[in-house]
JSON list of C-alpha atoms in Angstrom, two decimals:
[
{"chain": "A", "resi": 1, "resn": "GLY", "atom": "CA", "xyz": [16.72, 1.96, -3.24]},
{"chain": "A", "resi": 2, "resn": "ALA", "atom": "CA", "xyz": [14.02, 3.75, -5.31]},
{"chain": "A", "resi": 3, "resn": "VAL", "atom": "CA", "xyz": [12.43, 6.78, -3.71]},
{"chain": "A", "resi": 4, "resn": "VAL", "atom": "CA", "xyz": [8.71, 8.05, -4.37]},
{"chain": "A", "resi": 5, "resn": "SER", "atom": "CA", "xyz": [8.07, 11.32, -3.02]},
{"chain": "A", "resi": 6, "resn": "GLN", "atom": "CA", "xyz": [4.51, 12.83, -2.74]},
{"chain": "A", "resi": 7, "resn": "HIS", "atom": "CA", "xyz": [3.73, 16.82, -2.38]},
{"chain": "A", "resi": 8, "resn": "PRO", "atom": "CA", "xyz": [1.92, 17.56, -0.32]},
{"chain": "A", "resi": 9, "resn": "SER", "atom": "CA", "xyz": [2.21, 15.77, 2.36]},
{"chain": "A", "resi": 10, "resn": "TRP", "atom": "CA", "xyz": [-1.03, 17.04, 3.91]},
{"chain": "A", "resi": 11, "resn": "VAL", "atom": "CA", "xyz": [-3.71, 19.71, 2.69]},
{"chain": "A", "resi": 12, "resn": "ILE", "atom": "CA", "xyz": [-6.77, 21.10, 3.85]},
{"chain": "A", "resi": 13, "resn": "CYS", "atom": "CA", "xyz": [-9.19, 22.77, 0.99]},
{"chain": "A", "resi": 14, "resn": "LYS", "atom": "CA", "xyz": [-12.54, 23.98, 1.10]},
{"chain": "A", "resi": 15, "resn": "SER", "atom": "CA", "xyz": [-15.81, 22.25, -0.61]},
{"chain": "A", "resi": 16, "resn": "GLY", "atom": "CA", "xyz": [-15.94, 22.98, -4.10]},
{"chain": "A", "resi": 17, "resn": "THR", "atom": "CA", "xyz": [-12.18, 23.58, -4.99]},
{"chain": "A", "resi": 18, "resn": "SER", "atom": "CA", "xyz": [-9.70, 21.57, -6.34]},
{"chain": "A", "resi": 19, "resn": "VAL", "atom": "CA", "xyz": [-6.53, 20.15, -4.88]},
{"chain": "A", "resi": 20, "resn": "LYS", "atom": "CA", "xyz": [-3.52, 18.43, -6.62]},
{"chain": "A", "resi": 21, "resn": "ILE", "atom": "CA", "xyz": [-1.65, 15.97, -5.42]},
{"chain": "A", "resi": 22, "resn": "GLU", "atom": "CA", "xyz": [1.77, 15.01, -7.13]},
{"chain": "A", "resi": 23, "resn": "CYS", "atom": "CA", "xyz": [3.84, 11.77, -7.02]},
{"chain": "A", "resi": 24, "resn": "ARG", "atom": "CA", "xyz": [7.74, 11.69, -8.05]},
{"chain": "A", "resi": 25, "resn": "SER", "atom": "CA", "xyz": [10.20, 8.79, -8.72]},
{"chain": "A", "resi": 26, "resn": "LEU", "atom": "CA", "xyz": [13.26, 10.79, -7.48]},
{"chain": "A", "resi": 27, "resn": "ASP", "atom": "CA", "xyz": [16.10, 8.13, -8.57]},
{"chain": "A", "resi": 28, "resn": "PHE", "atom": "CA", "xyz": [14.45, 6.24, -11.30]},
{"chain": "A", "resi": 29, "resn": "GLN", "atom": "CA", "xyz": [12.03, 6.40, -14.19]},
{"chain": "A", "resi": 30, "resn": "ALA", "atom": "CA", "xyz": [8.35, 5.04, -13.66]},
{"chain": "A", "resi": 31, "resn": "THR", "atom": "CA", "xyz": [6.61, 3.90, -16.49]},
{"chain": "A", "resi": 32, "resn": "THR", "atom": "CA", "xyz": [3.67, 2.75, -14.58]},
{"chain": "A", "resi": 33, "resn": "MET", "atom": "CA", "xyz": [2.38, 4.53, -11.35]},
{"chain": "A", "resi": 34, "resn": "PHE", "atom": "CA", "xyz": [-0.65, 3.42, -9.26]},
{"chain": "A", "resi": 35, "resn": "TRP", "atom": "CA", "xyz": [-2.93, 5.82, -6.92]},
{"chain": "A", "resi": 36, "resn": "TYR", "atom": "CA", "xyz": [-4.52, 4.14, -3.90]},
{"chain": "A", "resi": 37, "resn": "ARG", "atom": "CA", "xyz": [-6.82, 5.64, -1.54]},
{"chain": "A", "resi": 38, "resn": "GLN", "atom": "CA", "xyz": [-7.03, 4.54, 2.38]},
{"chain": "A", "resi": 39, "resn": "PHE", "atom": "CA", "xyz": [-10.01, 5.38, 4.51]},
{"chain": "A", "resi": 40, "resn": "PRO", "atom": "CA", "xyz": [-9.20, 5.34, 8.82]},
{"chain": "A", "resi": 41, "resn": "LYS", "atom": "CA", "xyz": [-9.02, 1.49, 9.57]},
{"chain": "A", "resi": 42, "resn": "GLN", "atom": "CA", "xyz": [-9.54, 0.45, 6.03]},
{"chain": "A", "resi": 43, "resn": "SER", "atom": "CA", "xyz": [-7.49, -0.91, 3.32]},
{"chain": "A", "resi": 44, "resn": "LEU", "atom": "CA", "xyz": [-5.83, 0.64, 0.50]},
{"chain": "A", "resi": 45, "resn": "MET", "atom": "CA", "xyz": [-7.71, 0.74, -2.46]},
{"chain": "A", "resi": 46, "resn": "LEU", "atom": "CA", "xyz": [-6.57, 0.92, -5.90]},
{"chain": "A", "resi": 47, "resn": "MET", "atom": "CA", "xyz": [-7.83, 3.85, -7.77]},
{"chain": "A", "resi": 48, "resn": "ALA", "atom": "CA", "xyz": [-6.38, 3.68, -10.96]},
{"chain": "A", "resi": 49, "resn": "THR", "atom": "CA", "xyz": [-3.28, 2.94, -12.74]},
{"chain": "A", "resi": 50, "resn": "SER", "atom": "CA", "xyz": [-1.38, 5.32, -15.31]},
{"chain": "A", "resi": 51, "resn": "ASN", "atom": "CA", "xyz": [1.42, 4.48, -17.83]},
{"chain": "A", "resi": 52, "resn": "GLU", "atom": "CA", "xyz": [3.44, 7.53, -18.92]},
{"chain": "A", "resi": 53, "resn": "GLY", "atom": "CA", "xyz": [2.32, 8.83, -21.78]},
{"chain": "A", "resi": 54, "resn": "SER", "atom": "CA", "xyz": [-1.05, 7.49, -22.14]},
{"chain": "A", "resi": 55, "resn": "LYS", "atom": "CA", "xyz": [-4.66, 7.30, -20.11]},
{"chain": "A", "resi": 56, "resn": "ALA", "atom": "CA", "xyz": [-5.02, 6.20, -16.65]},
{"chain": "A", "resi": 57, "resn": "THR", "atom": "CA", "xyz": [-7.17, 3.01, -16.24]},
{"chain": "A", "resi": 58, "resn": "TYR", "atom": "CA", "xyz": [-9.72, 3.66, -13.47]},
{"chain": "A", "resi": 59, "resn": "GLU", "atom": "CA", "xyz": [-11.17, 1.01, -11.02]},
{"chain": "A", "resi": 60, "resn": "GLN", "atom": "CA", "xyz": [-14.13, 0.25, -11.18]},
{"chain": "A", "resi": 61, "resn": "GLY", "atom": "CA", "xyz": [-16.57, 2.60, -9.09]},
{"chain": "A", "resi": 62, "resn": "VAL", "atom": "CA", "xyz": [-13.84, 5.69, -9.28]},
{"chain": "A", "resi": 63, "resn": "GLU", "atom": "CA", "xyz": [-15.21, 8.82, -11.15]},
{"chain": "A", "resi": 64, "resn": "LYS", "atom": "CA", "xyz": [-12.58, 9.90, -13.80]},
{"chain": "A", "resi": 65, "resn": "ASP", "atom": "CA", "xyz": [-14.09, 13.02, -14.17]},
{"chain": "A", "resi": 66, "resn": "LYS", "atom": "CA", "xyz": [-13.36, 13.73, -10.06]},
{"chain": "A", "resi": 67, "resn": "PHE", "atom": "CA", "xyz": [-10.17, 11.92, -9.84]},
{"chain": "A", "resi": 68, "resn": "LEU", "atom": "CA", "xyz": [-8.04, 13.55, -12.71]},
{"chain": "A", "resi": 69, "resn": "ILE", "atom": "CA", "xyz": [-4.61, 11.89, -13.24]},
{"chain": "A", "resi": 70, "resn": "ASN", "atom": "CA", "xyz": [-1.93, 12.65, -15.39]},
{"chain": "A", "resi": 71, "resn": "HIS", "atom": "CA", "xyz": [1.67, 10.95, -16.10]},
{"chain": "A", "resi": 72, "resn": "ALA", "atom": "CA", "xyz": [3.05, 13.46, -18.51]},
{"chain": "A", "resi": 73, "resn": "SER", "atom": "CA", "xyz": [6.54, 12.52, -17.82]},
{"chain": "A", "resi": 74, "resn": "LEU", "atom": "CA", "xyz": [8.64, 9.34, -16.42]},
{"chain": "A", "resi": 75, "resn": "THR", "atom": "CA", "xyz": [9.19, 10.69, -13.27]},
{"chain": "A", "resi": 76, "resn": "LEU", "atom": "CA", "xyz": [5.77, 12.44, -12.27]},
{"chain": "A", "resi": 77, "resn": "SER", "atom": "CA", "xyz": [1.98, 11.36, -11.90]},
{"chain": "A", "resi": 78, "resn": "THR", "atom": "CA", "xyz": [-0.39, 13.90, -10.58]},
{"chain": "A", "resi": 79, "resn": "LEU", "atom": "CA", "xyz": [-3.97, 13.18, -9.15]},
{"chain": "A", "resi": 80, "resn": "THR", "atom": "CA", "xyz": [-6.32, 16.13, -9.08]},
{"chain": "A", "resi": 81, "resn": "VAL", "atom": "CA", "xyz": [-9.48, 16.01, -6.84]},
{"chain": "A", "resi": 82, "resn": "THR", "atom": "CA", "xyz": [-11.89, 18.13, -8.63]},
{"chain": "A", "resi": 83, "resn": "SER", "atom": "CA", "xyz": [-14.77, 20.10, -6.95]},
{"chain": "A", "resi": 84, "resn": "ALA", "atom": "CA", "xyz": [-13.52, 18.28, -3.64]},
{"chain": "A", "resi": 85, "resn": "HIS", "atom": "CA", "xyz": [-16.42, 17.48, -1.08]},
{"chain": "A", "resi": 86, "resn": "PRO", "atom": "CA", "xyz": [-15.89, 16.70, 2.73]},
{"chain": "A", "resi": 87, "resn": "GLU", "atom": "CA", "xyz": [-16.25, 12.70, 1.67]},
{"chain": "A", "resi": 88, "resn": "ASP", "atom": "CA", "xyz": [-13.40, 13.13, -0.25]},
{"chain": "A", "resi": 89, "resn": "SER", "atom": "CA", "xyz": [-11.23, 13.30, 2.78]},
{"chain": "A", "resi": 90, "resn": "SER", "atom": "CA", "xyz": [-8.65, 10.62, 2.69]},
{"chain": "A", "resi": 91, "resn": "PHE", "atom": "CA", "xyz": [-5.44, 9.30, 2.78]},
{"chain": "A", "resi": 92, "resn": "TYR", "atom": "CA", "xyz": [-4.00, 9.15, -0.83]},
{"chain": "A", "resi": 93, "resn": "ILE", "atom": "CA", "xyz": [-1.01, 7.05, -1.53]},
{"chain": "A", "resi": 94, "resn": "CYS", "atom": "CA", "xyz": [0.92, 6.71, -4.81]},
{"chain": "A", "resi": 95, "resn": "SER", "atom": "CA", "xyz": [3.33, 3.99, -6.05]},
{"chain": "A", "resi": 96, "resn": "ALA", "atom": "CA", "xyz": [5.73, 3.53, -9.06]},
{"chain": "A", "resi": 97, "resn": "SER", "atom": "CA", "xyz": [6.98, 0.79, -10.86]},
{"chain": "A", "resi": 98, "resn": "LEU", "atom": "CA", "xyz": [9.85, 0.65, -13.68]},
{"chain": "A", "resi": 99, "resn": "SER", "atom": "CA", "xyz": [7.84, -1.83, -15.56]},
{"chain": "A", "resi": 100, "resn": "ARG", "atom": "CA", "xyz": [4.33, -1.74, -17.50]},
{"chain": "A", "resi": 101, "resn": "ASN", "atom": "CA", "xyz": [3.36, -4.76, -16.21]},
{"chain": "A", "resi": 102, "resn": "PRO", "atom": "CA", "xyz": [4.86, -5.00, -12.77]},
{"chain": "A", "resi": 103, "resn": "SER", "atom": "CA", "xyz": [4.85, -7.62, -10.08]},
{"chain": "A", "resi": 104, "resn": "SER", "atom": "CA", "xyz": [3.92, -6.20, -6.87]},
{"chain": "A", "resi": 105, "resn": "TYR", "atom": "CA", "xyz": [7.31, -6.49, -5.60]},
{"chain": "A", "resi": 106, "resn": "GLU", "atom": "CA", "xyz": [8.60, -3.90, -8.35]},
{"chain": "A", "resi": 107, "resn": "GLN", "atom": "CA", "xyz": [6.55, -1.02, -6.85]},
{"chain": "A", "resi": 108, "resn": "TYR", "atom": "CA", "xyz": [7.51, 1.47, -4.63]},
{"chain": "A", "resi": 109, "resn": "PHE", "atom": "CA", "xyz": [5.69, 3.77, -2.58]},
{"chain": "A", "resi": 110, "resn": "GLY", "atom": "CA", "xyz": [5.10, 7.16, -1.59]},
{"chain": "A", "resi": 111, "resn": "PRO", "atom": "CA", "xyz": [4.69, 8.47, 1.71]},
{"chain": "A", "resi": 112, "resn": "GLY", "atom": "CA", "xyz": [0.92, 9.47, 1.24]},
{"chain": "A", "resi": 113, "resn": "THR", "atom": "CA", "xyz": [-1.13, 12.72, 1.33]},
{"chain": "A", "resi": 114, "resn": "ARG", "atom": "CA", "xyz": [-3.59, 13.59, 3.97]},
{"chain": "A", "resi": 115, "resn": "LEU", "atom": "CA", "xyz": [-6.48, 15.53, 2.17]},
{"chain": "A", "resi": 116, "resn": "THR", "atom": "CA", "xyz": [-9.06, 17.10, 4.57]},
{"chain": "A", "resi": 117, "resn": "VAL", "atom": "CA", "xyz": [-11.97, 19.13, 2.96]},
{"chain": "A", "resi": 118, "resn": "THR", "atom": "CA", "xyz": [-13.81, 21.39, 4.82]},
{"chain": "B", "resi": 1, "resn": "GLY", "atom": "CA", "xyz": [-13.91, -11.45, -4.45]},
{"chain": "B", "resi": 2, "resn": "ASN", "atom": "CA", "xyz": [-10.47, -10.87, -3.07]},
{"chain": "B", "resi": 3, "resn": "SER", "atom": "CA", "xyz": [-9.78, -9.73, 0.37]},
{"chain": "B", "resi": 4, "resn": "VAL", "atom": "CA", "xyz": [-7.35, -9.98, 3.15]},
{"chain": "B", "resi": 5, "resn": "THR", "atom": "CA", "xyz": [-8.38, -9.73, 6.57]},
{"chain": "B", "resi": 6, "resn": "GLN", "atom": "CA", "xyz": [-5.30, -8.76, 9.53]},
{"chain": "B", "resi": 7, "resn": "MET", "atom": "CA", "xyz": [-5.79, -8.64, 13.00]},
{"chain": "B", "resi": 8, "resn": "GLU", "atom": "CA", "xyz": [-7.24, -4.95, 14.44]},
{"chain": "B", "resi": 9, "resn": "GLY", "atom": "CA", "xyz": [-3.97, -3.05, 16.27]},
{"chain": "B", "resi": 10, "resn": "PRO", "atom": "CA", "xyz": [-2.31, -1.12, 17.87]},
{"chain": "B", "resi": 11, "resn": "VAL", "atom": "CA", "xyz": [-0.45, -4.13, 19.26]},
{"chain": "B", "resi": 12, "resn": "THR", "atom": "CA", "xyz": [1.77, -2.92, 22.14]},
{"chain": "B", "resi": 13, "resn": "LEU", "atom": "CA", "xyz": [4.74, -5.15, 23.26]},
{"chain": "B", "resi": 14, "resn": "SER", "atom": "CA", "xyz": [7.72, -4.81, 25.26]},
{"chain": "B", "resi": 15, "resn": "GLU", "atom": "CA", "xyz": [11.09, -4.93, 23.86]},
{"chain": "B", "resi": 16, "resn": "GLU", "atom": "CA", "xyz": [12.41, -8.70, 23.01]},
{"chain": "B", "resi": 17, "resn": "ALA", "atom": "CA", "xyz": [8.72, -9.92, 23.08]},
{"chain": "B", "resi": 18, "resn": "PHE", "atom": "CA", "xyz": [7.59, -12.33, 20.21]},
{"chain": "B", "resi": 19, "resn": "LEU", "atom": "CA", "xyz": [5.18, -10.84, 17.58]},
{"chain": "B", "resi": 20, "resn": "THR", "atom": "CA", "xyz": [2.49, -12.48, 15.86]},
{"chain": "B", "resi": 21, "resn": "ILE", "atom": "CA", "xyz": [0.33, -10.36, 13.29]},
{"chain": "B", "resi": 22, "resn": "ASN", "atom": "CA", "xyz": [-2.75, -12.66, 11.92]},
{"chain": "B", "resi": 23, "resn": "CYS", "atom": "CA", "xyz": [-3.50, -12.61, 8.46]},
{"chain": "B", "resi": 24, "resn": "THR", "atom": "CA", "xyz": [-5.84, -14.65, 6.62]},
{"chain": "B", "resi": 25, "resn": "TYR", "atom": "CA", "xyz": [-7.17, -14.60, 2.78]},
{"chain": "B", "resi": 26, "resn": "THR", "atom": "CA", "xyz": [-10.01, -14.92, 0.66]},
{"chain": "B", "resi": 27, "resn": "ALA", "atom": "CA", "xyz": [-8.84, -15.36, -3.19]},
{"chain": "B", "resi": 28, "resn": "THR", "atom": "CA", "xyz": [-10.73, -16.90, -6.12]},
{"chain": "B", "resi": 29, "resn": "GLY", "atom": "CA", "xyz": [-7.30, -18.25, -7.29]},
{"chain": "B", "resi": 30, "resn": "TYR", "atom": "CA", "xyz": [-3.59, -19.05, -6.35]},
{"chain": "B", "resi": 31, "resn": "PRO", "atom": "CA", "xyz": [-2.36, -15.51, -4.85]},
{"chain": "B", "resi": 32, "resn": "SER", "atom": "CA", "xyz": [1.03, -14.45, -4.12]},
{"chain": "B", "resi": 33, "resn": "LEU", "atom": "CA", "xyz": [1.24, -13.16, -0.64]},
{"chain": "B", "resi": 34, "resn": "PHE", "atom": "CA", "xyz": [3.21, -10.43, 0.92]},
{"chain": "B", "resi": 35, "resn": "TRP", "atom": "CA", "xyz": [3.83, -8.47, 3.90]},
{"chain": "B", "resi": 36, "resn": "TYR", "atom": "CA", "xyz": [4.46, -4.68, 3.68]},
{"chain": "B", "resi": 37, "resn": "VAL", "atom": "CA", "xyz": [5.61, -2.14, 6.34]},
{"chain": "B", "resi": 38, "resn": "GLN", "atom": "CA", "xyz": [5.01, 1.52, 6.55]},
{"chain": "B", "resi": 39, "resn": "TYR", "atom": "CA", "xyz": [7.03, 3.21, 9.02]},
{"chain": "B", "resi": 40, "resn": "PRO", "atom": "CA", "xyz": [6.16, 6.83, 10.39]},
{"chain": "B", "resi": 41, "resn": "GLY", "atom": "CA", "xyz": [6.39, 9.45, 7.29]},
{"chain": "B", "resi": 42, "resn": "GLU", "atom": "CA", "xyz": [7.88, 6.83, 4.95]},
{"chain": "B", "resi": 43, "resn": "GLY", "atom": "CA", "xyz": [6.04, 4.84, 2.11]},
{"chain": "B", "resi": 44, "resn": "LEU", "atom": "CA", "xyz": [5.12, 1.22, 2.18]},
{"chain": "B", "resi": 45, "resn": "GLN", "atom": "CA", "xyz": [8.14, -1.23, 2.02]},
{"chain": "B", "resi": 46, "resn": "LEU", "atom": "CA", "xyz": [7.89, -4.71, 0.95]},
{"chain": "B", "resi": 47, "resn": "LEU", "atom": "CA", "xyz": [8.93, -6.77, 4.03]},
{"chain": "B", "resi": 48, "resn": "LEU", "atom": "CA", "xyz": [8.64, -10.33, 2.49]},
{"chain": "B", "resi": 49, "resn": "LYS", "atom": "CA", "xyz": [6.82, -12.69, 0.21]},
{"chain": "B", "resi": 50, "resn": "ALA", "atom": "CA", "xyz": [5.91, -16.06, -0.52]},
{"chain": "B", "resi": 51, "resn": "THR", "atom": "CA", "xyz": [4.59, -16.86, -3.92]},
{"chain": "B", "resi": 52, "resn": "LYS", "atom": "CA", "xyz": [3.10, -20.67, -3.23]},
{"chain": "B", "resi": 53, "resn": "ALA", "atom": "CA", "xyz": [1.57, -22.68, -0.82]},
{"chain": "B", "resi": 54, "resn": "ASP", "atom": "CA", "xyz": [4.18, -24.00, 2.22]},
{"chain": "B", "resi": 55, "resn": "ASP", "atom": "CA", "xyz": [7.11, -21.21, 1.13]},
{"chain": "B", "resi": 56, "resn": "LYS", "atom": "CA", "xyz": [8.27, -19.26, 3.98]},
{"chain": "B", "resi": 57, "resn": "GLY", "atom": "CA", "xyz": [9.29, -15.66, 3.54]},
{"chain": "B", "resi": 58, "resn": "SER", "atom": "CA", "xyz": [11.71, -14.04, 5.61]},
{"chain": "B", "resi": 59, "resn": "ASN", "atom": "CA", "xyz": [13.40, -10.81, 6.26]},
{"chain": "B", "resi": 60, "resn": "LYS", "atom": "CA", "xyz": [15.31, -8.72, 8.82]},
{"chain": "B", "resi": 61, "resn": "GLY", "atom": "CA", "xyz": [14.01, -11.59, 11.63]},
{"chain": "B", "resi": 62, "resn": "PHE", "atom": "CA", "xyz": [10.64, -11.40, 10.53]},
{"chain": "B", "resi": 63, "resn": "GLU", "atom": "CA", "xyz": [8.74, -14.51, 9.06]},
{"chain": "B", "resi": 64, "resn": "ALA", "atom": "CA", "xyz": [5.69, -15.52, 7.30]},
{"chain": "B", "resi": 65, "resn": "THR", "atom": "CA", "xyz": [4.55, -18.89, 6.11]},
{"chain": "B", "resi": 66, "resn": "TYR", "atom": "CA", "xyz": [1.98, -19.69, 3.40]},
{"chain": "B", "resi": 67, "resn": "ARG", "atom": "CA", "xyz": [-0.36, -21.86, 4.52]},
{"chain": "B", "resi": 68, "resn": "LYS", "atom": "CA", "xyz": [-3.01, -23.07, 1.70]},
{"chain": "B", "resi": 69, "resn": "GLU", "atom": "CA", "xyz": [-5.02, -25.29, 4.16]},
{"chain": "B", "resi": 70, "resn": "THR", "atom": "CA", "xyz": [-5.80, -22.38, 6.43]},
{"chain": "B", "resi": 71, "resn": "THR", "atom": "CA", "xyz": [-5.38, -19.58, 3.82]},
{"chain": "B", "resi": 72, "resn": "SER", "atom": "CA", "xyz": [-3.36, -17.79, 6.24]},
{"chain": "B", "resi": 73, "resn": "PHE", "atom": "CA", "xyz": [0.03, -15.68, 6.18]},
{"chain": "B", "resi": 74, "resn": "HIS", "atom": "CA", "xyz": [0.80, -15.15, 9.82]},
{"chain": "B", "resi": 75, "resn": "LEU", "atom": "CA", "xyz": [3.83, -12.55, 10.57]},
{"chain": "B", "resi": 76, "resn": "GLU", "atom": "CA", "xyz": [6.06, -13.54, 13.46]},
{"chain": "B", "resi": 77, "resn": "LYS", "atom": "CA", "xyz": [9.07, -12.33, 14.90]},
{"chain": "B", "resi": 78, "resn": "GLY", "atom": "CA", "xyz": [10.85, -13.67, 17.86]},
{"chain": "B", "resi": 79, "resn": "SER", "atom": "CA", "xyz": [12.42, -10.84, 19.45]},
{"chain": "B", "resi": 80, "resn": "VAL", "atom": "CA", "xyz": [10.80, -7.17, 18.60]},
{"chain": "B", "resi": 81, "resn": "GLN", "atom": "CA", "xyz": [12.83, -3.93, 18.90]},
{"chain": "B", "resi": 82, "resn": "VAL", "atom": "CA", "xyz": [11.80, -0.61, 19.24]},
{"chain": "B", "resi": 83, "resn": "SER", "atom": "CA", "xyz": [12.95, -0.13, 15.78]},
{"chain": "B", "resi": 84, "resn": "ASP", "atom": "CA", "xyz": [10.04, -2.48, 14.68]},
{"chain": "B", "resi": 85, "resn": "SER", "atom": "CA", "xyz": [7.35, -0.11, 15.71]},
{"chain": "B", "resi": 86, "resn": "ALA", "atom": "CA", "xyz": [5.37, 0.45, 12.53]},
{"chain": "B", "resi": 87, "resn": "VAL", "atom": "CA", "xyz": [2.16, -0.36, 10.53]},
{"chain": "B", "resi": 88, "resn": "TYR", "atom": "CA", "xyz": [2.35, -3.65, 9.00]},
{"chain": "B", "resi": 89, "resn": "PHE", "atom": "CA", "xyz": [0.13, -4.42, 5.92]},
{"chain": "B", "resi": 90, "resn": "CYS", "atom": "CA", "xyz": [-0.64, -8.27, 4.65]},
{"chain": "B", "resi": 91, "resn": "ALA", "atom": "CA", "xyz": [-1.47, -7.98, 0.96]},
{"chain": "B", "resi": 92, "resn": "LEU", "atom": "CA", "xyz": [-1.65, -10.36, -1.94]},
{"chain": "B", "resi": 93, "resn": "ILE", "atom": "CA", "xyz": [-1.66, -10.58, -5.91]},
{"chain": "B", "resi": 94, "resn": "LEU", "atom": "CA", "xyz": [-3.07, -12.85, -8.38]},
{"chain": "B", "resi": 95, "resn": "THR", "atom": "CA", "xyz": [-1.30, -14.16, -10.72]},
{"chain": "B", "resi": 96, "resn": "GLY", "atom": "CA", "xyz": [-2.98, -12.88, -14.10]},
{"chain": "B", "resi": 97, "resn": "GLY", "atom": "CA", "xyz": [-5.23, -10.61, -12.08]},
{"chain": "B", "resi": 98, "resn": "GLY", "atom": "CA", "xyz": [-3.57, -7.57, -13.22]},
{"chain": "B", "resi": 99, "resn": "ASN", "atom": "CA", "xyz": [-0.97, -7.24, -10.90]},
{"chain": "B", "resi": 100, "resn": "LYS", "atom": "CA", "xyz": [-2.92, -5.83, -8.70]},
{"chain": "B", "resi": 101, "resn": "LEU", "atom": "CA", "xyz": [-2.60, -5.69, -4.77]},
{"chain": "B", "resi": 102, "resn": "THR", "atom": "CA", "xyz": [-5.46, -6.05, -2.41]},
{"chain": "B", "resi": 103, "resn": "PHE", "atom": "CA", "xyz": [-4.40, -5.10, 1.06]},
{"chain": "B", "resi": 104, "resn": "GLY", "atom": "CA", "xyz": [-5.50, -5.70, 4.55]},
{"chain": "B", "resi": 105, "resn": "THR", "atom": "CA", "xyz": [-6.45, -3.00, 6.53]},
{"chain": "B", "resi": 106, "resn": "GLY", "atom": "CA", "xyz": [-3.08, -2.54, 8.59]},
{"chain": "B", "resi": 107, "resn": "THR", "atom": "CA", "xyz": [-1.97, -3.36, 12.11]},
{"chain": "B", "resi": 108, "resn": "GLN", "atom": "CA", "xyz": [-0.02, -0.66, 13.89]},
{"chain": "B", "resi": 109, "resn": "LEU", "atom": "CA", "xyz": [2.77, -2.02, 16.17]},
{"chain": "B", "resi": 110, "resn": "LYS", "atom": "CA", "xyz": [4.08, -0.46, 19.09]},
{"chain": "B", "resi": 111, "resn": "VAL", "atom": "CA", "xyz": [7.32, -1.25, 20.81]},
{"chain": "B", "resi": 112, "resn": "GLU", "atom": "CA", "xyz": [8.34, -0.28, 24.03]},
{"chain": "B", "resi": 113, "resn": "LEU", "atom": "CA", "xyz": [11.20, -0.21, 26.25]}
]
């Protein structure tokens, strides 16, 4: 099956610094990638959708300048949390799809990245 | 807006017990419904789906029936195994809604010998 990896699996950073999370599709080319955020005991919330070679589309309430998303190749998307603060601590999950307009069952999810900002 | 409500976990069962994880939804249109499973250290995987009322999704012994009248999509399995221990997420997607998934909070299942 299609495999999506994330790196790192967990990261601790100091307040005010930036941290980059990578999402890779290992055995397929992903035209569309999604970034989700999950707080403890809460739902996964879609943050943004990115298509290879174009700007990401952010959900309402998500700060574009704080959560920088780059989808420069068909196998890699990155999420950079800039000037991180403790309230950014969360579990970040990516998913990847073969299609630009996928149905949900075509999304393949990564294992997630735990970010802790101290 | 759209939302999905799941029973809180963790749910702890003995092996071979019957499993039910409740899921109800609120949607402005006619959603497709899904159950995803996340095993420890892995990404979410689609477990089963149903796209219209009265459809039954099934996979690996798990079943869920799309009940429009009760806006529910409860997950069931007749005899759970230790290997079923995971977090289960109910989700919906609205046709024409940009193919965006709305997830429930997830229910952790622990199966013991």
